[in-house]
Coordinates of C-alpha atoms in Angstrom, one line a residue:
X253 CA 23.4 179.6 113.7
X254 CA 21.0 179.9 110.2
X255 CA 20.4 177.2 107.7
X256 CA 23.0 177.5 104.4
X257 CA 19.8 177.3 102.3
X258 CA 16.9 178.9 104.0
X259 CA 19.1 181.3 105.7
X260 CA 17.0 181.5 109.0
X261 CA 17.5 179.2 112.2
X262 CA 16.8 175.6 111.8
X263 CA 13.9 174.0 113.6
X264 CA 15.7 170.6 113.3
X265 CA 19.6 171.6 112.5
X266 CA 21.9 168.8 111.0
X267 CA 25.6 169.6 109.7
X268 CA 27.7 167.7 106.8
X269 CA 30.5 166.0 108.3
X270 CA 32.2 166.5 104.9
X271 CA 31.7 170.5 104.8
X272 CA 30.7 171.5 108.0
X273 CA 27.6 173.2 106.7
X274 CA 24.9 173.8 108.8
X275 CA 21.2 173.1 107.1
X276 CA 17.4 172.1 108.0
X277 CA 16.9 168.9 108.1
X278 CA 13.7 168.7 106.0
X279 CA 15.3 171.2 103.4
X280 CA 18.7 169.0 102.9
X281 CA 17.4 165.7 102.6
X282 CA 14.7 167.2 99.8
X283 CA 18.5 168.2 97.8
X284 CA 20.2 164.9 98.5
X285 CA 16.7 163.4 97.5
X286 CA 17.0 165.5 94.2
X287 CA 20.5 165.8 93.1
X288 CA 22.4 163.7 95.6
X289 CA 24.9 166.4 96.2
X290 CA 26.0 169.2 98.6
X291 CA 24.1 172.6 97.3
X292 CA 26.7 174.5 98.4
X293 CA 30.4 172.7 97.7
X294 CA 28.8 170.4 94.8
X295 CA 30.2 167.1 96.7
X296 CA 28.6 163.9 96.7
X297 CA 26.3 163.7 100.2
X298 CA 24.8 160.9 101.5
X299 CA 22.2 160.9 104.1
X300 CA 24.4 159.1 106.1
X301 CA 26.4 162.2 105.7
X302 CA 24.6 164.6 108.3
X303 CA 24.9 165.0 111.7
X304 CA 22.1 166.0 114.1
X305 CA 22.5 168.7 116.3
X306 CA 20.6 169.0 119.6
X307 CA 19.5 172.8 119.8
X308 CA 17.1 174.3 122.9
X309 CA 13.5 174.1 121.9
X310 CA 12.8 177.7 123.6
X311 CA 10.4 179.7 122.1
X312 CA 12.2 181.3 119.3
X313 CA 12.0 185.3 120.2
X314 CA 10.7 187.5 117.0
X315 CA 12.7 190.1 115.3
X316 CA 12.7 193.3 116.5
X317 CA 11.0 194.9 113.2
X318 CA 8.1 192.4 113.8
X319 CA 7.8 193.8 117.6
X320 CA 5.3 196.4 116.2
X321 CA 3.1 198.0 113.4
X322 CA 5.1 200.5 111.7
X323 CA 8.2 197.7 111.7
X324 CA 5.5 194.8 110.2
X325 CA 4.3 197.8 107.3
X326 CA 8.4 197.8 106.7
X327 CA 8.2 194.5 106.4
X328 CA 5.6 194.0 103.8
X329 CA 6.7 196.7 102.4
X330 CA 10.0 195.5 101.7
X331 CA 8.5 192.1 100.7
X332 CA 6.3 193.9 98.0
X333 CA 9.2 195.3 96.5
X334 CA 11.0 192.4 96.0
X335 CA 7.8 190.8 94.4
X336 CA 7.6 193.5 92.0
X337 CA 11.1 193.4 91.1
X338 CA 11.5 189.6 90.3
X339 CA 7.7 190.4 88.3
X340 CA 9.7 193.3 86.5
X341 CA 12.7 190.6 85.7
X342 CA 10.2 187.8 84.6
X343 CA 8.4 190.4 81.9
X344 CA 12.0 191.0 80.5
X345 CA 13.2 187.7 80.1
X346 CA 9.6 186.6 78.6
X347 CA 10.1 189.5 76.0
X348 CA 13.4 188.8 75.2
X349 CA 11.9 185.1 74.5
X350 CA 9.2 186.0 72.4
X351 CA 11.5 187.9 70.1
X352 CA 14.3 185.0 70.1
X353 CA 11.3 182.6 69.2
X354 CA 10.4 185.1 66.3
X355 CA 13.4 185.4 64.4
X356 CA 13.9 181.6 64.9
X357 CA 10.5 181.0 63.0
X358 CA 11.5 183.9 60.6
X359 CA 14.6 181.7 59.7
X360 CA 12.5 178.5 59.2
X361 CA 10.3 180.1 57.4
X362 CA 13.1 181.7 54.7
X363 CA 14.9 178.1 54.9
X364 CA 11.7 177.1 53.7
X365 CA 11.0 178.7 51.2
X366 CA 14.7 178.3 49.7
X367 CA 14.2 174.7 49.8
X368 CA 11.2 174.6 47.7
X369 CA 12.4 176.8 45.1
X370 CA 15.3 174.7 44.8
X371 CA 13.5 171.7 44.3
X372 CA 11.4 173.4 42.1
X373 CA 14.2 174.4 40.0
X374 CA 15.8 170.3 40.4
X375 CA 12.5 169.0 39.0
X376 CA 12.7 171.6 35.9
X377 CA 16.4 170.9 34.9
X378 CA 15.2 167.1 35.5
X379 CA 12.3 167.8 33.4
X380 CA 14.7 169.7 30.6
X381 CA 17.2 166.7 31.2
X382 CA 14.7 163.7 30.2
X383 CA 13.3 166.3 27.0
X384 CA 16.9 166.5 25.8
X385 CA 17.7 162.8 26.0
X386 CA 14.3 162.1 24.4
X387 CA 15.6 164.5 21.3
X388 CA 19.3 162.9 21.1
X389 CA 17.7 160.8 18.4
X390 CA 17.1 163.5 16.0
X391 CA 20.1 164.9 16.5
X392 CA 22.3 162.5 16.3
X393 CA 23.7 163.5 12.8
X394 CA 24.4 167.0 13.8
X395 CA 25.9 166.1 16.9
X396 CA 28.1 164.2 14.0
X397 CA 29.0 166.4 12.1
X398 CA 29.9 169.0 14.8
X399 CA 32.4 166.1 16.3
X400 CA 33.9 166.0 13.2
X401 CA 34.4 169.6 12.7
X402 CA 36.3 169.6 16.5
X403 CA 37.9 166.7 15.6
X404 CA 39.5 168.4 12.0
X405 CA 39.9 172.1 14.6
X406 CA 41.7 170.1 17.3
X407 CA 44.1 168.3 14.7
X408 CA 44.6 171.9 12.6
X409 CA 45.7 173.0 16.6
X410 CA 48.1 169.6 17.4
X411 CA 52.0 170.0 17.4
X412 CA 54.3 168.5 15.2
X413 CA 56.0 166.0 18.1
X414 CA 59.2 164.7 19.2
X415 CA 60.3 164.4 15.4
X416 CA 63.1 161.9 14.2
X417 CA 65.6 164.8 14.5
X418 CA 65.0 165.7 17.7
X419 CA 65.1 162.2 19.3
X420 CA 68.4 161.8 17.6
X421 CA 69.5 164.6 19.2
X422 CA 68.0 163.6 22.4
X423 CA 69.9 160.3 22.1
X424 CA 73.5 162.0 20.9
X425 CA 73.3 164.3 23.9
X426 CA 72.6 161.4 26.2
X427 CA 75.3 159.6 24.8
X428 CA 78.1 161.8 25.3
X429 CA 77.1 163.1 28.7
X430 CA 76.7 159.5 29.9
X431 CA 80.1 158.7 28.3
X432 CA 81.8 161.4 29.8
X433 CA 80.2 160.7 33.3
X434 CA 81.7 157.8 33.3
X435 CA 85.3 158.8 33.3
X436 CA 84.3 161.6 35.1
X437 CA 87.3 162.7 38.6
X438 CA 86.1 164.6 40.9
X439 CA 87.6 168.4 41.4
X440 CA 90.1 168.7 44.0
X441 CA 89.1 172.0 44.6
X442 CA 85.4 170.9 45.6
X443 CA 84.9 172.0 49.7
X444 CA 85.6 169.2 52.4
X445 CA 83.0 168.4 55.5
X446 CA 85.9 170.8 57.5
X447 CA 85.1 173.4 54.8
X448 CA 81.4 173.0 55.0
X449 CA 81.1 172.9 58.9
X450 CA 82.8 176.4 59.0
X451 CA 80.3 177.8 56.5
X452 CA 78.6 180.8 57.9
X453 CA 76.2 183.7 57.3
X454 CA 78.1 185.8 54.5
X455 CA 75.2 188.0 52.7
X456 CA 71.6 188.3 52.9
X457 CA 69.5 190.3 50.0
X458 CA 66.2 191.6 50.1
X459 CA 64.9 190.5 46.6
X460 CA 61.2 190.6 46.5
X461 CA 58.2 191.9 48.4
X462 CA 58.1 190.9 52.4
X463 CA 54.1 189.8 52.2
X464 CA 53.7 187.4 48.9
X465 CA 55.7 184.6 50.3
X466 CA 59.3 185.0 50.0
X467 CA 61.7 183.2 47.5
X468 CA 60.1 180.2 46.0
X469 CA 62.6 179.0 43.9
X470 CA 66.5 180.0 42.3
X471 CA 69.3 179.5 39.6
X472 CA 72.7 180.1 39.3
X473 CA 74.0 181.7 35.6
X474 CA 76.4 179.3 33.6
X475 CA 78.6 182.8 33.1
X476 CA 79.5 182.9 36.7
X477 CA 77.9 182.3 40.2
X478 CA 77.7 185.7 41.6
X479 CA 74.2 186.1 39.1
X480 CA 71.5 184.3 41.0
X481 CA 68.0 184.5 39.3
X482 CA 64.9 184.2 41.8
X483 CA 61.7 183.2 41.6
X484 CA 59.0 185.1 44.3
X485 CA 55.5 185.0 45.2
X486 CA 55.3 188.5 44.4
X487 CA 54.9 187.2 40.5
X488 CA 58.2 188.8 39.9
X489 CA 61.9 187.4 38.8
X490 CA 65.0 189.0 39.8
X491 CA 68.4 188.7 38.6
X492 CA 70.6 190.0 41.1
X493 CA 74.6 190.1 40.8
X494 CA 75.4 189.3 44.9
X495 CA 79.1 190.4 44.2
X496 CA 78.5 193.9 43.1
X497 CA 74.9 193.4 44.9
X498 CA 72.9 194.9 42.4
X499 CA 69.7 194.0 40.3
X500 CA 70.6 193.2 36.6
X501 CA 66.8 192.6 35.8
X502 CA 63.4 192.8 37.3
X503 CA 61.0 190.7 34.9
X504 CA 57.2 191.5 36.0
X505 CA 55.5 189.9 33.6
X506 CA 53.5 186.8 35.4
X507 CA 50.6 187.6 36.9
X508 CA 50.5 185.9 40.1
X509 CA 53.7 183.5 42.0
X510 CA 56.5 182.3 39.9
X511 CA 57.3 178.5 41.2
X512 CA 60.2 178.3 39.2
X513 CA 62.9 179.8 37.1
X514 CA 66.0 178.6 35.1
X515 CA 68.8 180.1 33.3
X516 CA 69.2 178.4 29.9
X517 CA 72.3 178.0 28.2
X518 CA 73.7 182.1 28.9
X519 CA 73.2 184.7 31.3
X520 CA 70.6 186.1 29.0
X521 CA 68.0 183.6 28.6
X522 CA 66.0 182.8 31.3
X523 CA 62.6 180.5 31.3
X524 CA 60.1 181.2 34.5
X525 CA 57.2 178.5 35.4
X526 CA 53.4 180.3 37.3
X527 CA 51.1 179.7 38.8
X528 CA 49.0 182.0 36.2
X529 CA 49.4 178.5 34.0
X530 CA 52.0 179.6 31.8
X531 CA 55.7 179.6 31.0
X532 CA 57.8 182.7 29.7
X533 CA 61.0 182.9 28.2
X534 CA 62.6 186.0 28.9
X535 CA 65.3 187.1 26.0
X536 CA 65.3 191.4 24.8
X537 CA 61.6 190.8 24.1
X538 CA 59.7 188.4 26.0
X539 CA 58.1 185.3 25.0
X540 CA 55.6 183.2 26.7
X541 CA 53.6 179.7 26.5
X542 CA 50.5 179.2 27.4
X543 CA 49.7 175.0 26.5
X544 CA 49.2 174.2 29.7
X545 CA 45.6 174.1 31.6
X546 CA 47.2 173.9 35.0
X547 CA 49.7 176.4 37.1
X548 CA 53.2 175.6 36.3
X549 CA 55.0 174.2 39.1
X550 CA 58.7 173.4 37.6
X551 CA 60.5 174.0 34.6
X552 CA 63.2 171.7 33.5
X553 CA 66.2 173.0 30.6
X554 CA 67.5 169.7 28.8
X555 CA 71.2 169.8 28.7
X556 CA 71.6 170.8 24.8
X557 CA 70.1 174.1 25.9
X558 CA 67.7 173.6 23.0
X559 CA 64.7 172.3 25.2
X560 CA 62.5 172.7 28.2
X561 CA 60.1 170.3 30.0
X562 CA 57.1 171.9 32.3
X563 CA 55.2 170.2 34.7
X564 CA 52.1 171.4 35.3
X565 CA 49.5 171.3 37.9
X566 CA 47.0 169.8 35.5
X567 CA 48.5 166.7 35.6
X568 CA 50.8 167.3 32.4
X569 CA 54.5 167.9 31.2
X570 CA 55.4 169.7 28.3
X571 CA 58.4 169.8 26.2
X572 CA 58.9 172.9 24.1
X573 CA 61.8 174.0 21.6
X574 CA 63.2 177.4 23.1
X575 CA 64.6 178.5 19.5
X576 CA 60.8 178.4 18.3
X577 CA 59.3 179.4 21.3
X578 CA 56.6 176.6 20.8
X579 CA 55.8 173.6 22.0
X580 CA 56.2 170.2 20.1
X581 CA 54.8 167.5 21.7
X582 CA 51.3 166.2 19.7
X583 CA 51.0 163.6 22.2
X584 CA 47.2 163.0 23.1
X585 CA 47.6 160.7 26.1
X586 CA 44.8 160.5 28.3
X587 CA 42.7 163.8 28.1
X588 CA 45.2 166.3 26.9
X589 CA 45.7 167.6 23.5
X590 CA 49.5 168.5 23.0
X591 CA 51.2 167.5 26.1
X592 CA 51.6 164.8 28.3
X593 CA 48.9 163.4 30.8
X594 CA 49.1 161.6 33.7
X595 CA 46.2 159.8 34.3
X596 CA 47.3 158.7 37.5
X597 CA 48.3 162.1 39.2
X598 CA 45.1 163.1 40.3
X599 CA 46.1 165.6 42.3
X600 CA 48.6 167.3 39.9
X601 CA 52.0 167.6 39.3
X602 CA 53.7 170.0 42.0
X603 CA 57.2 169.5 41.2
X604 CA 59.4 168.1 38.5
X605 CA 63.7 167.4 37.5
X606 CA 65.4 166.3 34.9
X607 CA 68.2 163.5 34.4
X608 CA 71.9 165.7 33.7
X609 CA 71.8 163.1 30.5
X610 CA 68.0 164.7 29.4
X611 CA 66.2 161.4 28.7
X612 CA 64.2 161.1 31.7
X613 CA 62.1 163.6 33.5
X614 CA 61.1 162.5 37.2
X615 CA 57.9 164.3 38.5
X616 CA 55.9 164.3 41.5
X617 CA 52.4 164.6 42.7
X618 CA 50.7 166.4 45.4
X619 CA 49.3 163.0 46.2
X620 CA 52.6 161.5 46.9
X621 CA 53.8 160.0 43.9
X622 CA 56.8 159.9 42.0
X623 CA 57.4 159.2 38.6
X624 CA 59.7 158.6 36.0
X625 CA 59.1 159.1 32.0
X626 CA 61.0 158.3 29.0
X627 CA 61.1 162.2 27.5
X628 CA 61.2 160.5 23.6
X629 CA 58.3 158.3 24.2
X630 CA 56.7 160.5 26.6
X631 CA 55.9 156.9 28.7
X632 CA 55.7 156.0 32.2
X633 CA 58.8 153.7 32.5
X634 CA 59.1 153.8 36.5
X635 CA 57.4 154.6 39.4
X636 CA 58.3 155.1 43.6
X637 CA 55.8 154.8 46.1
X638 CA 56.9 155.6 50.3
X639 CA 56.3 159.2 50.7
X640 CA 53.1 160.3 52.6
X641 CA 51.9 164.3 51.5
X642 CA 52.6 166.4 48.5
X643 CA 56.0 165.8 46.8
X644 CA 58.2 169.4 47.1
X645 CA 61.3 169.1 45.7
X646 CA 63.3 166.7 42.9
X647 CA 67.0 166.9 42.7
X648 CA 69.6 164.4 40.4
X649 CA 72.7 163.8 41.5
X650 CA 75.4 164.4 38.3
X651 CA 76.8 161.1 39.0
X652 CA 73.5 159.5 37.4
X653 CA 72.6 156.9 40.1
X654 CA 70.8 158.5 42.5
X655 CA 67.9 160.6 43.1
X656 CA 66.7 162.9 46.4
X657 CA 63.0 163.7 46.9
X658 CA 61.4 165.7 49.3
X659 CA 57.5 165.8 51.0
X660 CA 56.3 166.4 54.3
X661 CA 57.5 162.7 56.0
X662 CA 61.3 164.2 55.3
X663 CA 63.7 163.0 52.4
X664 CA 64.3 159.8 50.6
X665 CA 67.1 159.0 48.5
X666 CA 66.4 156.0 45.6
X667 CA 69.2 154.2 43.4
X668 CA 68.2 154.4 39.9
X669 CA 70.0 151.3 38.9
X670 CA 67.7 149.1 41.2
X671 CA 64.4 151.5 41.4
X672 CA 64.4 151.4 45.1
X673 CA 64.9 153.6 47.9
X674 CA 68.1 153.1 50.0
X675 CA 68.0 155.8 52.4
X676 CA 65.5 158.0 54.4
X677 CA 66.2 161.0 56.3
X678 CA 64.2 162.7 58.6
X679 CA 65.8 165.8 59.4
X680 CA 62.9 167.4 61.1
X681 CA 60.1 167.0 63.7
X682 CA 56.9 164.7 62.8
X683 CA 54.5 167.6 61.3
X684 CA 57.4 169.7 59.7
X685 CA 57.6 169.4 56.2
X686 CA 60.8 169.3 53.7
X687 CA 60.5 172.1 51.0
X688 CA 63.5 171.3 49.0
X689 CA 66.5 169.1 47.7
X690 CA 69.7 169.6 46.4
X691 CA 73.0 168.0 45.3
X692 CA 76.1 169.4 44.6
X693 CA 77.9 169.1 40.9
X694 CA 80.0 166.5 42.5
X695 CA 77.6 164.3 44.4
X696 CA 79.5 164.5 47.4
X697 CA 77.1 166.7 49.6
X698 CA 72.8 167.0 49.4
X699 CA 71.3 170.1 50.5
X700 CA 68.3 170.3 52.9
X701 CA 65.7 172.7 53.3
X702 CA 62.7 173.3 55.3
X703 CA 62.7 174.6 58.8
X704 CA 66.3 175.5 58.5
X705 CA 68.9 174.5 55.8
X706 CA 71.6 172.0 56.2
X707 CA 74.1 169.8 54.3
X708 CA 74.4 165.8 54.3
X709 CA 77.8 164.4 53.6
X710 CA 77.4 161.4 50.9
X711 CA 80.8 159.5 51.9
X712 CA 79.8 160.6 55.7
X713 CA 76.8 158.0 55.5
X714 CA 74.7 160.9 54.6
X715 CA 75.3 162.6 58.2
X716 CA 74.8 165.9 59.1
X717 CA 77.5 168.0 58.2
X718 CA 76.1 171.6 58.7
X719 CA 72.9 173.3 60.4
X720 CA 72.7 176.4 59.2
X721 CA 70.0 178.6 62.1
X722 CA 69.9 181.7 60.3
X723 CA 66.9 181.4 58.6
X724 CA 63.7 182.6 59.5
X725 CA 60.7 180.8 61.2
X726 CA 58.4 180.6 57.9
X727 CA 61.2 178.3 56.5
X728 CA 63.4 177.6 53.4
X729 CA 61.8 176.9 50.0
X730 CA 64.5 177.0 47.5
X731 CA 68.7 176.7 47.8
X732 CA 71.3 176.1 45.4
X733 CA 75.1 174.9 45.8
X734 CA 77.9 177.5 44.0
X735 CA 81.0 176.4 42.4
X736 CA 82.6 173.2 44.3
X737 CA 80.3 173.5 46.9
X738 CA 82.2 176.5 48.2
X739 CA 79.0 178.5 48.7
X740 CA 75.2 177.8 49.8
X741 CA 72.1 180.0 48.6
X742 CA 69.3 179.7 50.8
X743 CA 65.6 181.6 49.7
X744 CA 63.6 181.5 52.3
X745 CA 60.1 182.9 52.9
X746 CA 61.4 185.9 53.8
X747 CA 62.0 187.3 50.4
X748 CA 65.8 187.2 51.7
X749 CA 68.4 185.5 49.9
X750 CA 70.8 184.5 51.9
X751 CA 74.6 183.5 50.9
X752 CA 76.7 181.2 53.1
X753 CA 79.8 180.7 53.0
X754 CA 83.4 180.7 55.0
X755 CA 84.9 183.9 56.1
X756 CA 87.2 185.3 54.1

């Protein structure tokens, strides 16, 4: 029997009663002595552990090789090779070493020397900073007169505003709408919870390119729901007719995603919101704005037809006239010449809905807040504060009362009559985020999208009345009701529009 360490027989053998191992005495307790441990199953050993054995004290006979001369030269011979081999290892490692340590004091030495010329460089814009402010004196009338000329350059460049006219306007709109809402009935055509339930996979379109991130928003034309316009990450809009399922138009001129996009008034107007900071009104010749510092996130068309709002990711909102193709705000709240600012919305606007009666404009914030502003006054009249993460989606219901937002914590619904929120809904998994919101022209049903799509029932106690599966894994960003709820279009990431519907 050999020692588990030395390998050779043990003068005084002892075994662990834990592993059965056999070892030399004076070798083992040196380990347990050391590391406390077995050196060969890494247990814990104790010297209490070992067991002595009681072994013949006999002479111990050599081995044969060491019997005579030619087997001891083998010997030595094979023990001189073994020397030289470990000497041959030791030189590698030691010059693999010496050229890890050089390269190591290379670096230093770079870091170094980048350090101090940047310090150098810090004490001369320091230096050029204190000879500057020393100067200010003299210059003061200068600096003057040069404020004064950007002063008279910035007031040449400011818009006209919300002029008496068009807050009149404003108001009239608001007025009828909000009349006839009140006596508003309900169609009796619009699709019951047994009509939604039975909704299923009817179309699907392949609108935009598969890798720039799908369908990020849509529209249904006034003139008839069949014309869907889309907005992709491919910095294109398509209008697409899904009954004769062809492509009316392919607009390509943003330069990077559309977030947004909105019929206005006919079939052949249409206003698109990018993330290349502007907004462009597409009629036979295109026309674009460009007010805005930030990417535009939503675009909003009042309901005279007359006037669109942008929410930007600056911060601001814009209202424009679409017959002039300008915009008219000269409001210089905050930091912003010509537009709106929100002081507040540090992290920018990322999306943004208008009222159906066009006096208020609800945005919200990547920081997740949610606002609501007068659009005549362009003020801050109302604010909601409960969602965690970046607001995604905004939708009105046409009744008047109530409002749906979206972010990553799932969807709350708030009663404009008391400014509070009345009802959360988390329709998905802590971690999975809500894209988008939307509610039917009769209020009776709110769309959901994220992970999949679905519809809530209003008079159900905003239950669940349809999961819709067919969608793909990145998600749903954008979907839009048809006429008494009798259809559902779904963009999702896919570039994909999907039409559901019941079987015909």
């Amino acid at each position: 029997m050999l020692c588990s360490i030395s390998g050779t027989v043990p003068e005084v053998p002892v075994v662990s009663k834990k592993s059965g191992h056999l070892y030399e005495k004076r070798l083992i307790l040196k380990v347990i002595k050391e590391t406390g441990r077995d050196p060969v199953t890494s247990e814990a050993l104790g010297e209490d552990d070992l067991l002595e054995l009681t072994s013949s004290q006999a002479v111990k006979p050599r081995p044969t090789p060491a019997t005579s001369i030619p087997g001891l030269l083998s010997l030595f011979q094979n023990e001189w090779d073994s020397t030289m081999l470990e000497v041959h290892q030791l030189r590698q490692s030691l010059n693999t070493v010496r050229q890890e340590l050089s390269h190591a004091l290379y670096q230093h030495d770079a870091a170094c020397r980048v350090i101090a010329r940047l310090m150098r460089e810090r004490d001369a814009y320091r230096q050029q900073l204190e000879e500057a402010q020393r100067a200010a004196p003299e210059g003061a009338a200068n600096g003057k007169r040069g404020a004064e000329e950007a002063a008279e350059g910035a007031a040449k460049k400011a818009k006209a505003g919300i002029t008496p006219d068009i807050a009149e306007k404003l108001t009239a709109c608001s007025n009828e709408l909000s009349k006839g809402r009140k006596k508003r009935a309900i169609s009796a055509t619009v699709a019951t919870p047994d009509d939604l339930a039975a909704f299923a996979l009817q179309s699907s379109h392949p609108l935009h390119k598969t890798s720039k991130g799908g369908i990020l928003a849509l529209d249904l034309s006034p003139a008839g729901e069949e014309v869907v316009a889309t907005a992709g990450g491919d910095a294109t809009v398509q209008v697409y007719d899904c009954k004769a399922e062809r492509f009316l138009a392919s607009l390509t001129g943003h330069s990077k995603k559309v977030h947004d996009v909105k019929f206005v008034g006919s079939q052949e107007v249409l206003a698109s919101a990018s993330a290349d900071k502007t907004t462009k009104l597409w009629r036979a010749a295109g026309e674009g704005y460009d007010d805005q510092a930030g990417e535009v996130v939503s675009v909003c068309v009042h309901p005279t037809n007359d006037f669109l709002l942008t929410a930007a990711g600056d911060g601001s909102w814009a209202f424009y006239d679409v017959a002039a193709a300008q915009c008219v705000t000269q409001a210089r709240a905050a930091f912003f010449v010509g537009r709106v600012a929100d002081e507040a919305a540090g992290a920018g606007y990322s999306c943004a809905a208008l009222h159906p009666d066009g006096l208020i404009l609800c945005t919200g914030t990547a920081n997740a807040a949610v606002r609501i502003w007068e659009t005549r006054t362009q003020k801050n009249v109302a604010k909601f504060d409960g969602h965690e993460g970046r607001i995604n989606g905004i939708s009105f219901s046409e009744n008047g009362y109530y409002m749906a937002t979206c972010a990553a914590d799932g969807v709350k619904l708030w009663d404009l009559r008391k400014l509070r929120n009345f009802k959360s809904l988390a329709p998905y998994e802590e971690g999975t985020p809500t894209a988008a919101v939307a509610f039917d022209h009769s209020g009776l049903y709110l769309g959901v999208g994220g992970a999949d799509a679905r519809i809530y029932g209003v008079k159900q106690d905003w239950g669940v009345v349809k999961e819709f599966a067919d969608v793909p894994k990145k998600g749903v960003h954008a979907l839009r009701f048809g006429a008494d709820a009798r259809s559902l279009l779904v963009g999702a990431a896919d570039h994909n529009l999907r039409v559901f519907a019941q079987p015909q």
